[in-house]
Short mmCIF file of C-alpha atoms (C1' of nucleotides) in Angstrom, two decimals:
data_model
loop_
_atom_site.label_atom_id
_atom_site.label_comp_id
_atom_site.label_asym_id
_atom_site.label_seq_id
_atom_site.Cartn_x
_atom_site.Cartn_y
_atom_site.Cartn_z
CA MET A 1 -15.97 -17.00 14.55
CA ALA A 2 -19.68 -16.35 14.74
CA ALA A 3 -18.95 -12.87 16.04
CA ARG A 4 -19.55 -10.40 13.29
CA LYS A 5 -16.54 -8.17 12.81
CA THR A 6 -17.55 -4.58 12.36
CA ILE A 7 -16.48 -2.60 9.38
CA GLU A 8 -17.62 0.88 8.45
CA ARG A 9 -19.64 1.90 5.45
CA GLN A 10 -19.74 5.15 3.51
CA THR A 11 -16.50 6.49 4.83
CA GLY A 12 -14.51 6.88 1.65
CA VAL A 13 -12.73 3.59 2.20
CA ALA A 14 -14.17 0.72 0.19
CA LEU A 15 -15.31 -2.33 2.13
CA TRP A 16 -13.04 -4.63 0.16
CA ARG A 17 -10.05 -2.53 1.18
CA GLN A 18 -11.01 -2.53 4.86
CA ILE A 19 -11.41 -6.30 4.72
CA ALA A 20 -8.07 -6.71 2.95
CA ASP A 21 -6.40 -4.71 5.72
CA ARG A 22 -8.03 -6.77 8.44
CA VAL A 23 -7.12 -10.07 6.82
CA ARG A 24 -3.54 -8.90 6.27
CA LEU A 25 -3.28 -8.07 9.94
CA ALA A 26 -4.79 -11.41 10.95
CA ILE A 27 -2.27 -13.19 8.76
CA SER A 28 0.69 -11.36 10.29
CA ASN A 29 -0.74 -12.02 13.77
CA GLY A 30 -0.68 -15.70 13.00
CA ASP A 31 -4.44 -16.13 13.40
CA TYR A 32 -4.57 -18.61 10.53
CA ASP A 33 -1.41 -20.53 11.33
CA ALA A 34 -3.30 -23.70 12.21
CA THR A 35 -4.33 -24.26 8.61
CA GLY A 36 -1.93 -22.05 6.68
CA MET A 37 -4.97 -20.83 4.82
CA VAL A 38 -7.34 -17.92 4.93
CA PRO A 39 -10.89 -18.93 5.93
CA PRO A 40 -13.20 -19.73 2.99
CA GLU A 41 -14.72 -16.78 1.16
CA THR A 42 -18.19 -17.64 2.36
CA ALA A 43 -17.03 -17.71 5.98
CA LEU A 44 -15.31 -14.34 5.67
CA ALA A 45 -18.38 -12.90 3.99
CA ARG A 46 -20.51 -14.05 6.90
CA GLU A 47 -17.96 -12.80 9.42
CA PHE A 48 -17.80 -9.29 8.00
CA GLY A 49 -21.44 -9.18 6.98
CA VAL A 50 -20.79 -8.56 3.29
CA ASN A 51 -21.32 -10.30 -0.02
CA ARG A 52 -18.91 -12.97 -1.11
CA HIS A 53 -17.88 -10.88 -4.15
CA THR A 54 -16.71 -8.14 -1.82
CA VAL A 55 -14.50 -10.60 0.02
CA ARG A 56 -13.19 -11.80 -3.31
CA SER A 57 -12.11 -8.27 -4.18
CA ALA A 58 -10.24 -8.07 -0.88
CA LEU A 59 -8.49 -11.40 -1.41
CA ALA A 60 -7.64 -10.44 -4.98
CA ALA A 61 -5.86 -7.37 -3.61
CA LEU A 62 -3.87 -9.52 -1.18
CA ALA A 63 -3.04 -11.95 -3.97
CA GLU A 64 -1.82 -8.98 -6.01
CA GLU A 65 0.53 -8.16 -3.14
CA GLY A 66 1.80 -11.73 -3.20
CA LEU A 67 0.55 -12.37 0.32
CA VAL A 68 -1.88 -15.16 -0.56
CA ARG A 69 -2.59 -17.48 -3.48
CA ALA A 70 -6.03 -18.83 -4.28
CA VAL A 71 -6.32 -22.42 -5.50
CA GLN A 72 -9.61 -23.46 -6.96
CA GLY A 73 -11.19 -26.28 -5.01
CA ARG A 74 -8.77 -26.03 -2.08
CA GLY A 75 -8.81 -22.55 -0.66
CA THR A 76 -6.67 -19.45 -0.35
CA LEU A 77 -3.16 -20.27 0.79
CA ILE A 78 -0.97 -17.94 2.78
CA GLU A 79 2.26 -17.36 0.91
CA ARG A 80 4.00 -15.02 3.33
CA LYS A 81 3.16 -13.83 6.82
CA ASP A 82 6.16 -11.94 8.07
CA ARG A 83 6.50 -8.46 9.38
CA VAL A 84 10.11 -7.42 9.56
CA THR A 85 11.10 -6.00 12.94
CA TYR A 86 13.15 -2.84 12.70
CA PRO A 87 15.04 -1.99 15.89
CA ILE A 88 15.56 1.66 16.82
CA SER A 89 18.31 2.35 19.33
CA ARG A 90 21.39 4.51 19.71
CA ARG A 91 23.11 2.10 17.38
CA THR A 92 20.45 1.85 14.74
CA ARG A 93 21.85 0.51 11.48
CA PHE A 94 19.57 -0.55 8.73
CA SER A 95 21.41 -3.61 7.47
CA ALA A 96 22.63 -4.88 10.84
CA GLY A 97 19.18 -4.63 12.41
CA LEU A 98 17.51 -6.63 9.69
CA GLY A 99 20.35 -9.08 9.42
CA ARG A 100 18.87 -12.37 10.49
CA GLN A 101 15.29 -11.64 9.50
CA VAL A 102 15.73 -11.47 5.77
CA LYS A 103 18.00 -13.51 3.59
CA GLU A 104 18.92 -10.76 1.20
CA ILE A 105 19.04 -7.00 1.72
CA GLY A 106 18.93 -4.77 -1.31
CA SER A 107 19.78 -1.08 -1.47
CA GLN A 108 19.17 0.90 -4.59
CA LEU A 109 20.47 4.42 -5.05
CA LEU A 110 17.84 6.25 -7.05
CA ALA A 111 19.38 9.69 -7.31
CA HIS A 112 22.01 11.90 -5.76
CA ARG A 113 22.97 15.53 -6.02
CA GLU A 114 24.61 18.34 -4.15
CA VAL A 115 22.22 21.03 -2.99
CA GLN A 116 22.04 23.97 -0.64
CA ALA A 117 20.59 22.96 2.70
CA SER A 118 17.06 24.12 3.38
CA GLY A 119 16.30 25.62 6.76
CA GLU A 120 15.06 22.30 8.11
CA VAL A 121 18.09 20.35 6.87
CA ALA A 122 20.58 22.99 7.99
CA ALA A 123 19.07 23.09 11.47
CA ALA A 124 19.17 19.31 11.82
CA LEU A 125 22.79 19.10 10.68
CA ALA A 126 23.85 22.19 12.66
CA LEU A 127 25.08 23.89 9.49
CA PRO A 128 24.63 27.49 8.38
CA PRO A 129 21.55 27.86 6.17
CA GLY A 130 22.39 27.28 2.54
CA ALA A 131 25.47 25.19 3.26
CA ALA A 132 26.28 22.52 0.69
CA VAL A 133 24.86 19.10 1.46
CA VAL A 134 24.81 15.80 -0.41
CA GLU A 135 21.28 14.53 -0.99
CA LEU A 136 20.76 10.81 -1.50
CA GLN A 137 17.55 9.10 -2.52
CA SER A 138 17.38 5.37 -2.09
CA VAL A 139 15.07 2.41 -1.65
CA SER A 140 15.90 -0.56 0.55
CA SER A 141 14.31 -3.97 0.32
CA GLY A 142 14.38 -7.29 2.07
CA ASP A 143 14.08 -10.48 0.04
CA GLY A 144 12.90 -8.45 -2.93
CA ARG A 145 10.15 -6.55 -1.12
CA PRO A 146 10.68 -2.79 -0.78
CA LEU A 147 10.74 -1.88 2.90
CA SER A 148 11.75 1.77 2.98
CA ALA A 149 12.38 4.83 0.85
CA THR A 150 14.87 7.33 2.17
CA ILE A 151 16.04 10.85 1.44
CA ALA A 152 19.24 11.48 3.37
CA TYR A 153 21.41 14.58 3.73
CA PHE A 154 25.09 14.71 4.59
CA PRO A 155 27.41 17.71 5.05
CA ALA A 156 29.11 18.00 1.66
CA GLY A 157 32.27 19.49 3.15
CA ARG A 158 32.93 16.48 5.32
CA PHE A 159 31.56 13.66 3.13
CA PRO A 160 32.01 14.74 -0.49
CA GLU A 161 32.12 11.19 -1.86
CA MET A 162 29.01 9.96 -0.05
CA ALA A 163 26.96 9.19 -3.17
CA GLN A 164 29.66 7.30 -5.02
CA LEU A 165 30.65 5.28 -1.97
CA TYR A 166 27.09 4.38 -1.10
CA ALA A 167 26.41 3.31 -4.65
CA ARG A 168 29.45 1.07 -4.59
CA LEU A 169 29.22 -0.29 -1.04
CA GLY A 170 25.43 -0.40 -0.65
CA SER A 171 25.57 0.74 2.96
CA ILE A 172 25.69 4.07 4.74
CA THR A 173 27.77 2.62 7.55
CA LYS A 174 30.42 1.37 5.09
CA ALA A 175 30.38 4.64 3.19
CA PHE A 176 30.99 6.52 6.43
CA ALA A 177 33.82 4.16 7.33
CA ALA A 178 35.45 4.69 3.94
CA GLN A 179 35.49 8.40 4.70
CA GLY A 180 37.09 8.02 8.08
CA LEU A 181 34.02 7.92 10.29
CA ASP A 182 34.16 4.68 12.22
CA ASP A 183 31.32 5.19 14.64
CA TYR A 184 28.11 7.17 14.87
CA VAL A 185 24.98 7.14 16.99
CA ARG A 186 21.31 7.94 16.55
CA VAL A 187 20.57 11.24 18.26
CA SER A 188 16.85 11.60 17.71
CA THR A 189 14.02 10.01 15.79
CA GLU A 190 10.62 11.50 15.13
CA ILE A 191 7.86 9.30 13.86
CA VAL A 192 4.58 10.05 12.10
CA ALA A 193 2.14 7.60 10.55
CA ARG A 194 0.02 8.63 7.57
CA HIS A 195 -1.38 7.43 4.30
CA ALA A 196 1.11 6.97 1.49
CA ASP A 197 1.13 9.46 -1.34
CA ALA A 198 1.34 8.42 -4.98
CA GLU A 199 5.14 8.62 -5.12
CA GLU A 200 5.50 6.38 -2.09
CA LEU A 201 2.99 3.88 -3.46
CA LYS A 202 5.18 3.56 -6.49
CA LEU A 203 8.56 3.47 -4.76
CA LEU A 204 7.48 0.96 -2.14
CA LYS A 205 5.17 -0.99 -4.46
CA LEU A 206 2.23 -0.51 -2.13
CA SER A 207 -1.41 -0.90 -2.91
CA ALA A 208 -3.16 2.40 -2.44
CA GLY A 209 -4.63 3.42 0.85
CA ALA A 210 -1.55 1.90 2.43
CA ILE A 211 0.11 3.36 5.47
CA VAL A 212 3.64 4.66 5.71
CA ILE A 213 5.60 5.44 8.82
CA GLU A 214 7.78 8.46 8.27
CA ALA A 215 10.83 8.72 10.48
CA LEU A 216 12.94 11.87 10.69
CA SER A 217 16.24 11.02 12.25
CA VAL A 218 19.60 12.56 13.00
CA ASN A 219 22.85 10.65 13.38
CA ALA A 220 25.93 12.19 14.94
CA ASP A 221 29.55 11.22 15.42
CA VAL A 222 30.90 10.44 18.88
CA GLU A 223 31.67 14.13 19.46
CA GLY A 224 28.00 14.91 18.89
CA ARG A 225 28.43 16.59 15.50
CA PRO A 226 25.53 15.66 13.19
CA VAL A 227 26.63 13.61 10.22
CA GLU A 228 23.31 12.61 8.68
CA TYR A 229 19.75 13.82 8.56
CA SER A 230 17.29 11.50 6.91
CA ARG A 231 13.61 11.15 6.12
CA THR A 232 12.69 7.49 5.77
CA ARG A 233 9.28 6.23 4.74
CA PHE A 234 8.65 2.63 5.82
CA ALA A 235 5.97 0.37 4.35
CA ALA A 236 4.02 0.09 7.59
CA ASP A 237 2.29 -3.20 6.92
CA ARG A 238 5.57 -4.96 6.26
CA MET A 239 7.30 -3.77 9.39
CA LYS A 240 7.10 -3.35 13.08
CA PHE A 241 9.45 -1.26 15.15
CA ARG A 242 11.16 -2.08 18.38
CA ILE A 243 12.41 0.82 20.42
CA GLU A 244 15.23 -0.01 22.78
CA THR A 245 15.84 2.61 25.39
CA MET B 1 1.37 25.38 -6.73
CA ALA B 2 0.92 24.75 -10.41
CA ALA B 3 2.45 21.33 -9.84
CA ARG B 4 -0.27 18.73 -9.96
CA LYS B 5 -0.23 16.56 -6.87
CA THR B 6 -0.74 12.96 -7.72
CA ILE B 7 -3.48 10.91 -6.14
CA GLU B 8 -4.50 7.41 -7.07
CA ARG B 9 -7.74 6.29 -8.61
CA GLN B 10 -9.56 2.98 -8.40
CA THR B 11 -7.79 1.76 -5.33
CA GLY B 12 -10.62 1.36 -2.86
CA VAL B 13 -9.91 4.69 -1.22
CA ALA B 14 -12.19 7.49 -2.39
CA LEU B 15 -10.49 10.53 -3.87
CA TRP B 16 -12.13 12.85 -1.34
CA ARG B 17 -10.62 10.85 1.49
CA GLN B 18 -7.14 10.89 -0.05
CA ILE B 19 -7.41 14.64 -0.49
CA ALA B 20 -8.66 15.10 3.08
CA ASP B 21 -5.64 13.18 4.33
CA ARG B 22 -3.22 15.25 2.27
CA VAL B 23 -4.76 18.54 3.35
CA ARG B 24 -4.75 17.46 7.00
CA LEU B 25 -1.07 16.67 6.72
CA ALA B 26 -0.37 19.99 5.00
CA ILE B 27 -2.18 21.82 7.79
CA SER B 28 -0.19 20.08 10.51
CA ASN B 29 3.01 20.74 8.55
CA GLY B 30 2.20 24.43 8.65
CA ASP B 31 2.01 24.77 4.87
CA TYR B 32 -0.89 27.20 5.12
CA ASP B 33 0.32 29.20 8.09
CA ALA B 34 0.86 32.35 6.02
CA THR B 35 -2.88 32.83 5.55
CA GLY B 36 -4.36 30.64 8.26
CA MET B 37 -6.64 29.33 5.56
CA VAL B 38 -6.82 26.36 3.27
CA PRO B 39 -6.38 27.33 -0.42
CA PRO B 40 -9.64 28.02 -2.29
CA GLU B 41 -11.59 25.00 -3.44
CA THR B 42 -10.94 25.80 -7.10
CA ALA B 43 -7.20 25.95 -6.47
CA LEU B 44 -7.19 22.61 -4.65
CA ALA B 45 -9.29 21.07 -7.41
CA ARG B 46 -6.73 22.20 -9.98
CA GLU B 47 -3.85 21.06 -7.81
CA PHE B 48 -5.17 17.53 -7.36
CA GLY B 49 -6.70 17.30 -10.82
CA VAL B 50 -10.24 16.65 -9.62
CA ASN B 51 -13.60 18.31 -9.72
CA ARG B 52 -14.38 21.04 -7.22
CA HIS B 53 -17.18 18.94 -5.72
CA THR B 54 -14.66 16.24 -4.80
CA VAL B 55 -12.58 18.82 -2.97
CA ARG B 56 -15.70 20.00 -1.19
CA SER B 57 -16.33 16.46 0.08
CA ALA B 58 -12.78 16.36 1.44
CA LEU B 59 -13.11 19.73 3.19
CA ALA B 60 -16.50 18.72 4.59
CA ALA B 61 -14.82 15.71 6.21
CA LEU B 62 -12.16 17.96 7.77
CA ALA B 63 -14.85 20.36 8.97
CA GLU B 64 -16.62 17.39 10.54
CA GLU B 65 -13.41 16.66 12.44
CA GLY B 66 -13.36 20.25 13.63
CA LEU B 67 -10.09 20.92 11.87
CA VAL B 68 -11.37 23.64 9.53
CA ARG B 69 -14.41 25.87 9.21
CA ALA B 70 -15.76 27.13 5.88
CA VAL B 71 -17.07 30.68 5.71
CA GLN B 72 -19.04 31.60 2.63
CA GLY B 73 -17.40 34.42 0.74
CA ARG B 74 -14.15 34.28 2.70
CA GLY B 75 -12.68 30.85 2.52
CA THR B 76 -11.97 27.82 4.68
CA LEU B 77 -10.34 28.75 7.96
CA ILE B 78 -7.99 26.50 9.87
CA GLU B 79 -9.35 25.96 13.37
CA ARG B 80 -6.65 23.69 14.74
CA LYS B 81 -3.29 22.57 13.41
CA ASP B 82 -1.55 20.78 16.19
CA ARG B 83 -0.09 17.37 16.38
CA VAL B 84 0.79 16.48 19.91
CA THR B 85 4.34 15.21 20.28
CA TYR B 86 4.63 12.13 22.44
CA PRO B 87 8.14 11.46 23.70
CA ILE B 88 9.30 7.89 24.16
CA SER B 89 12.32 7.39 26.37
CA ARG B 90 13.41 5.37 29.41
CA ARG B 91 11.32 7.81 31.45
CA THR B 92 8.21 7.85 29.34
CA ARG B 93 5.21 9.12 31.30
CA PHE B 94 2.04 9.99 29.54
CA SER B 95 1.04 13.07 31.48
CA ALA B 96 4.50 14.52 31.98
CA GLY B 97 5.39 14.16 28.32
CA LEU B 98 2.34 15.99 27.13
CA GLY B 99 2.50 18.55 29.91
CA ARG B 100 3.16 21.79 28.16
CA GLN B 101 1.51 20.91 24.85
CA VAL B 102 -2.07 20.61 26.00
CA LYS B 103 -3.84 22.68 28.58
CA GLU B 104 -5.90 19.89 30.01
CA ILE B 105 -5.23 16.17 30.14
CA GLY B 106 -8.14 13.82 30.68
CA SER B 107 -7.98 10.18 31.67
CA GLN B 108 -11.07 8.06 31.74
CA LEU B 109 -11.13 4.59 33.21
CA LEU B 110 -13.51 2.57 31.07
CA ALA B 111 -13.30 -0.82 32.76
CA HIS B 112 -11.19 -2.84 35.11
CA ARG B 113 -11.10 -6.45 36.26
CA GLU B 114 -8.81 -9.11 37.62
CA VAL B 115 -8.01 -11.86 35.15
CA GLN B 116 -5.61 -14.71 34.62
CA ALA B 117 -2.66 -13.62 32.52
CA SER B 118 -2.62 -14.93 28.97
CA GLY B 119 0.61 -16.33 27.62
CA GLU B 120 1.53 -13.03 26.03
CA VAL B 121 0.83 -10.99 29.17
CA ALA B 122 2.52 -13.45 31.49
CA ALA B 123 5.64 -13.50 29.34
CA ALA B 124 5.83 -9.71 29.24
CA LEU B 125 5.39 -9.39 33.01
CA ALA B 126 7.69 -12.35 33.77
CA LEU B 127 4.89 -14.10 35.65
CA PRO B 128 3.88 -17.77 35.56
CA PRO B 129 1.13 -18.37 32.98
CA GLY B 130 -2.30 -17.89 34.49
CA ALA B 131 -1.09 -15.62 37.29
CA ALA B 132 -3.57 -13.01 38.48
CA VAL B 133 -3.23 -9.63 36.81
CA VAL B 134 -5.23 -6.42 36.98
CA GLU B 135 -6.53 -5.32 33.59
CA LEU B 136 -7.29 -1.65 33.05
CA GLN B 137 -8.99 -0.11 30.02
CA SER B 138 -8.78 3.62 29.64
CA VAL B 139 -8.91 6.48 27.19
CA SER B 140 -6.72 9.56 27.49
CA SER B 141 -7.38 12.89 25.86
CA GLY B 142 -5.77 16.27 25.47
CA ASP B 143 -7.94 19.35 25.47
CA GLY B 144 -11.01 17.19 24.95
CA ARG B 145 -9.68 15.23 21.96
CA PRO B 146 -9.10 11.53 22.53
CA LEU B 147 -5.44 10.75 21.95
CA SER B 148 -5.02 7.16 23.02
CA ALA B 149 -6.87 4.06 24.15
CA THR B 150 -4.99 1.70 26.42
CA ILE B 151 -5.31 -1.78 27.84
CA ALA B 152 -2.80 -2.21 30.64
CA TYR B 153 -1.89 -5.20 32.80
CA PHE B 154 -0.33 -5.13 36.28
CA PRO B 155 0.69 -8.01 38.58
CA ALA B 156 -2.28 -8.35 40.90
CA GLY B 157 -0.16 -9.64 43.76
CA ARG B 158 1.96 -6.55 43.89
CA PHE B 159 -0.57 -3.89 42.87
CA PRO B 160 -3.99 -5.07 44.05
CA GLU B 161 -5.45 -1.56 44.30
CA MET B 162 -4.35 -0.41 40.85
CA ALA B 163 -7.82 0.15 39.40
CA GLN B 164 -9.22 2.10 42.34
CA LEU B 165 -6.13 4.26 42.66
CA TYR B 166 -5.97 5.03 38.96
CA ALA B 167 -9.64 5.93 38.93
CA ARG B 168 -9.09 8.32 41.84
CA LEU B 169 -5.72 9.80 40.88
CA GLY B 170 -6.07 9.75 37.08
CA SER B 171 -2.44 8.78 36.56
CA ILE B 172 -0.52 5.52 36.46
CA THR B 173 2.56 7.15 37.91
CA LYS B 174 0.61 8.41 40.93
CA ALA B 175 -1.13 5.07 41.39
CA PHE B 176 2.25 3.35 41.42
CA ALA B 177 3.57 5.84 43.96
CA ALA B 178 0.58 5.24 46.22
CA GLN B 179 1.51 1.58 46.23
CA GLY B 180 5.10 2.17 47.15
CA LEU B 181 6.67 2.23 43.68
CA ASP B 182 8.47 5.53 43.34
CA ASP B 183 10.30 4.97 40.11
CA TYR B 184 9.99 2.86 37.01
CA VAL B 185 11.47 2.82 33.53
CA ARG B 186 10.39 1.85 30.04
CA VAL B 187 12.06 -1.40 29.09
CA SER B 188 10.83 -1.95 25.57
CA THR B 189 8.34 -0.55 23.11
CA GLU B 190 7.09 -2.21 19.96
CA ILE B 191 5.23 -0.16 17.40
CA VAL B 192 2.92 -1.10 14.55
CA ALA B 193 0.85 1.20 12.36
CA ARG B 194 -2.42 0.02 10.85
CA HIS B 195 -5.95 1.05 10.05
CA ALA B 196 -8.26 1.52 13.00
CA ASP B 197 -10.95 -1.06 13.61
CA ALA B 198 -14.52 -0.15 14.46
CA GLU B 199 -13.96 -0.20 18.23
CA GLU B 200 -10.99 2.15 17.94
CA LEU B 201 -12.89 4.49 15.66
CA LYS B 202 -15.49 4.81 18.38
CA LEU B 203 -13.16 5.07 21.37
CA LEU B 204 -10.88 7.63 19.74
CA LYS B 205 -13.64 9.43 17.83
CA LEU B 206 -11.89 8.92 14.52
CA SER B 207 -13.32 9.20 11.07
CA ALA B 208 -13.09 5.87 9.33
CA GLY B 209 -10.06 4.88 7.31
CA ALA B 210 -8.03 6.54 10.03
CA ILE B 211 -4.68 5.21 11.18
CA VAL B 212 -3.74 4.06 14.65
CA ILE B 213 -0.29 3.45 16.02
CA GLU B 214 -0.29 0.49 18.36
CA ALA B 215 2.46 0.43 20.94
CA LEU B 216 3.20 -2.61 23.07
CA SER B 217 5.33 -1.57 25.99
CA VAL B 218 6.77 -2.93 29.19
CA ASN B 219 7.68 -0.86 32.24
CA ALA B 220 9.86 -2.21 35.01
CA ASP B 221 11.01 -1.08 38.45
CA VAL B 222 14.62 -0.12 39.06
CA GLU B 223 15.49 -3.74 39.84
CA GLY B 224 14.26 -4.69 36.40
CA ARG B 225 11.09 -6.47 37.53
CA PRO B 226 8.24 -5.77 35.09
CA VAL B 227 5.42 -3.77 36.67
CA GLU B 228 3.23 -2.97 33.66
CA TYR B 229 2.49 -4.35 30.23
CA SER B 230 0.31 -2.19 28.04
CA ARG B 231 -1.17 -2.02 24.58
CA THR B 232 -1.86 1.57 23.62
CA ARG B 233 -3.58 2.66 20.43
CA PHE B 234 -2.80 6.27 19.47
CA ALA B 235 -4.82 8.38 17.05
CA ALA B 236 -2.01 8.68 14.53
CA ASP B 237 -3.10 11.88 12.84
CA ARG B 238 -3.22 13.75 16.14
CA MET B 239 0.22 12.72 17.31
CA LYS B 240 3.82 12.41 16.42
CA PHE B 241 6.38 10.49 18.40
CA ARG B 242 9.84 11.49 19.42
CA ILE B 243 12.19 8.71 20.36
CA GLU B 244 15.01 9.75 22.66
CA THR B 245 17.78 7.22 22.85
"C1'" DC C 1 -16.94 -42.65 -8.06
"C1'" DC C 2 -19.73 -39.63 -5.86
"C1'" DT C 3 -20.33 -35.76 -2.85
"C1'" DA C 4 -19.16 -31.76 -0.23
"C1'" DA C 5 -16.64 -27.80 -0.21
"C1'" DA C 6 -13.99 -24.50 -2.18
"C1'" DT C 7 -12.73 -21.00 -5.87
"C1'" DG C 8 -13.94 -19.03 -10.72
"C1'" DT C 9 -17.11 -16.66 -13.83
"C1'" DC C 10 -21.15 -14.53 -15.47
"C1'" DT C 11 -25.37 -11.34 -15.46
"C1'" DA C 12 -28.26 -7.87 -13.41
"C1'" DT C 13 -29.34 -4.23 -10.18
"C1'" DT C 14 -28.68 -0.68 -6.65
"C1'" DG C 15 -26.27 2.94 -4.36
"C1'" DA C 16 -21.97 5.72 -3.73
"C1'" DT C 17 -18.49 8.40 -5.97
"C1'" DC C 18 -16.89 11.61 -9.36
"C1'" DT C 19 -17.48 14.77 -13.14
"C1'" DA C 20 -19.62 18.79 -15.40
"C1'" DG C 21 -21.89 23.03 -15.59
"C1'" DA C 22 -24.69 26.78 -13.93
"C1'" DC C 23 -26.07 29.98 -10.70
"C1'" DA C 24 -26.95 31.86 -5.87
"C1'" DA C 25 -25.14 34.12 -1.84
"C1'" DG C 26 -21.72 36.06 1.18
"C1'" DT C 27 -17.14 38.75 1.86
"C1'" DA C 28 -13.50 41.92 1.03
"C1'" DT C 29 -11.62 45.69 -1.38
"C1'" DA C 30 -10.89 49.40 -4.54
"C1'" DT D 1 -21.21 50.77 -4.78
"C1'" DA D 2 -19.24 47.88 -8.14
"C1'" DT D 3 -16.34 44.02 -8.75
"C1'" DA D 4 -13.73 39.98 -8.03
"C1'" DC D 5 -13.37 36.11 -5.35
"C1'" DT D 6 -15.12 32.71 -2.39
"C1'" DT D 7 -18.31 29.14 -0.58
"C1'" DG D 8 -23.22 27.05 -1.12
"C1'" DT D 9 -26.67 24.61 -3.85
"C1'" DC D 10 -28.83 22.35 -7.54
"C1'" DT D 11 -29.25 19.12 -11.66
"C1'" DA D 12 -27.66 15.50 -14.73
"C1'" DG D 13 -24.80 11.88 -16.27
"C1'" DA D 14 -20.80 8.48 -16.02
"C1'" DT D 15 -18.13 5.26 -13.45
"C1'" DC D 16 -17.05 2.44 -9.38
"C1'" DA D 17 -18.49 -0.38 -5.35
"C1'" DA D 18 -21.54 -3.66 -3.43
"C1'" DT D 19 -25.36 -6.92 -3.50
"C1'" DA D 20 -27.80 -10.96 -5.33
"C1'" DG D 21 -28.19 -15.23 -7.55
"C1'" DA D 22 -26.87 -18.93 -10.65
"C1'" DC D 23 -23.77 -22.14 -12.31
"C1'" DA D 24 -19.04 -23.98 -13.69
"C1'" DT D 25 -14.67 -25.95 -12.25
"C1'" DT D 26 -11.35 -27.94 -9.20
"C1'" DT D 27 -9.95 -30.48 -5.01
"C1'" DA D 28 -10.25 -33.64 -1.13
"C1'" DG D 29 -12.28 -37.41 1.20
"C1'" DG D 30 -15.50 -41.15 2.25
#
DNA sequence: CCTAAATGTCTATTGATCTAGACAAGTATA
DNA sequence: TATACTTGTCTAGATCAATAGACATTTAGG
């Protein structure tokens, strides 16, 4: 551990935040599994070449996230170290994919309305521009931690009861089934990584400077007709993605 | 644009950096395509609720990246607005996928050596632990901009000349072909997004606080025998990914 | 019980970040 | 050419981030 880990100064990102990110990654990589604790503050300070107070700020941020817990006299204990793996395949389903990894999956419908499809939405759903679509905003969480925030669009003509059914059943797959669609497949997924904006920080309960992965995806029925277009923002530091081709 | 875009204060990420990130995203989304210019500094300052000097710091950072160019009296011109789309499918090939999007693809071999496979590498390549593997470190760029930094592992027994061939041919696919492997497919890809560390900032010529997408992937021949395990770090704000399932 | 090691708290100082205002200088257009 | 609009530059002050050092408090172990 004598090797001094490099961090960058004067770049608009505070040192304590850079250190927090590095320690979070080390935790999820299992680097501290031997002890179940983060190295002592003085050791981290030496390692990163900063003052101990700066390390303390970083650890305070991680404690705020519930990732670690400092105990005076003992050290800083790791409370949680998991990244949830999210599989992406032709049969991508949110709940099924997360199934065994989290004990309890929560889905909260934040808002729903019927709107005219924008050009982007209409193109993705293969509808004429301005066609009626159901818009659904929701947040999903695993074991109480928000994992993703989604805005999804469905053709209103075909799935008029989408919002009510999703609110009641808590699952898109079940809501589709209740409307006569038994099977659907993922047609395309586009992924971008970027910093979270203020709304996403709030929805996903992230500490600022956090990263979100934004996925634009289209699902279609077995005949290839699009049934859903969605924009999902994942809390990047709580997830990894496995792409099965 | 009267709507005030929310940014977060006191979070370890300087306001100018948050604004730079938002403007970069807006540019790549084509939000300013009508004029080919970023809105005036005073307008951005109003929009984000900050002082004009803070906006100037953000634009200076984007100018440093070569993304915009300020012209006194006129405004701030957009120099480049592209995100390269990187397709991920069973037939993912770096060069072929980028083909039409960039004029010139560069591949630079940074280092190569023969090492004993670590547990992780051996498992991915289905080799006994400690088996000899060829390790290749390279950086790829499109039109002069670094796009990805890769560490790749190949079974040394089967592909002893990998490093030399890649150095000469500039392509993994061609190096495989020269060693008698005509076809291979992507078996799995795992993706994580995180902040870049100092080495990645340097290799990919990123400004600090930048995001990298790390992809762990395995390629196999048509019989399903793994031929390559690689860890590629992409410059996230220069790329988007399309997953074809 | 003592000591070493760890986190907790406090004060003081320096440099970076952000705000505020004023004015200069270049560009486009009527 | 006059004017409005834009970027460029300067000064000054307030707040945040980071360093430095000292000492208190808690825990674990010999």
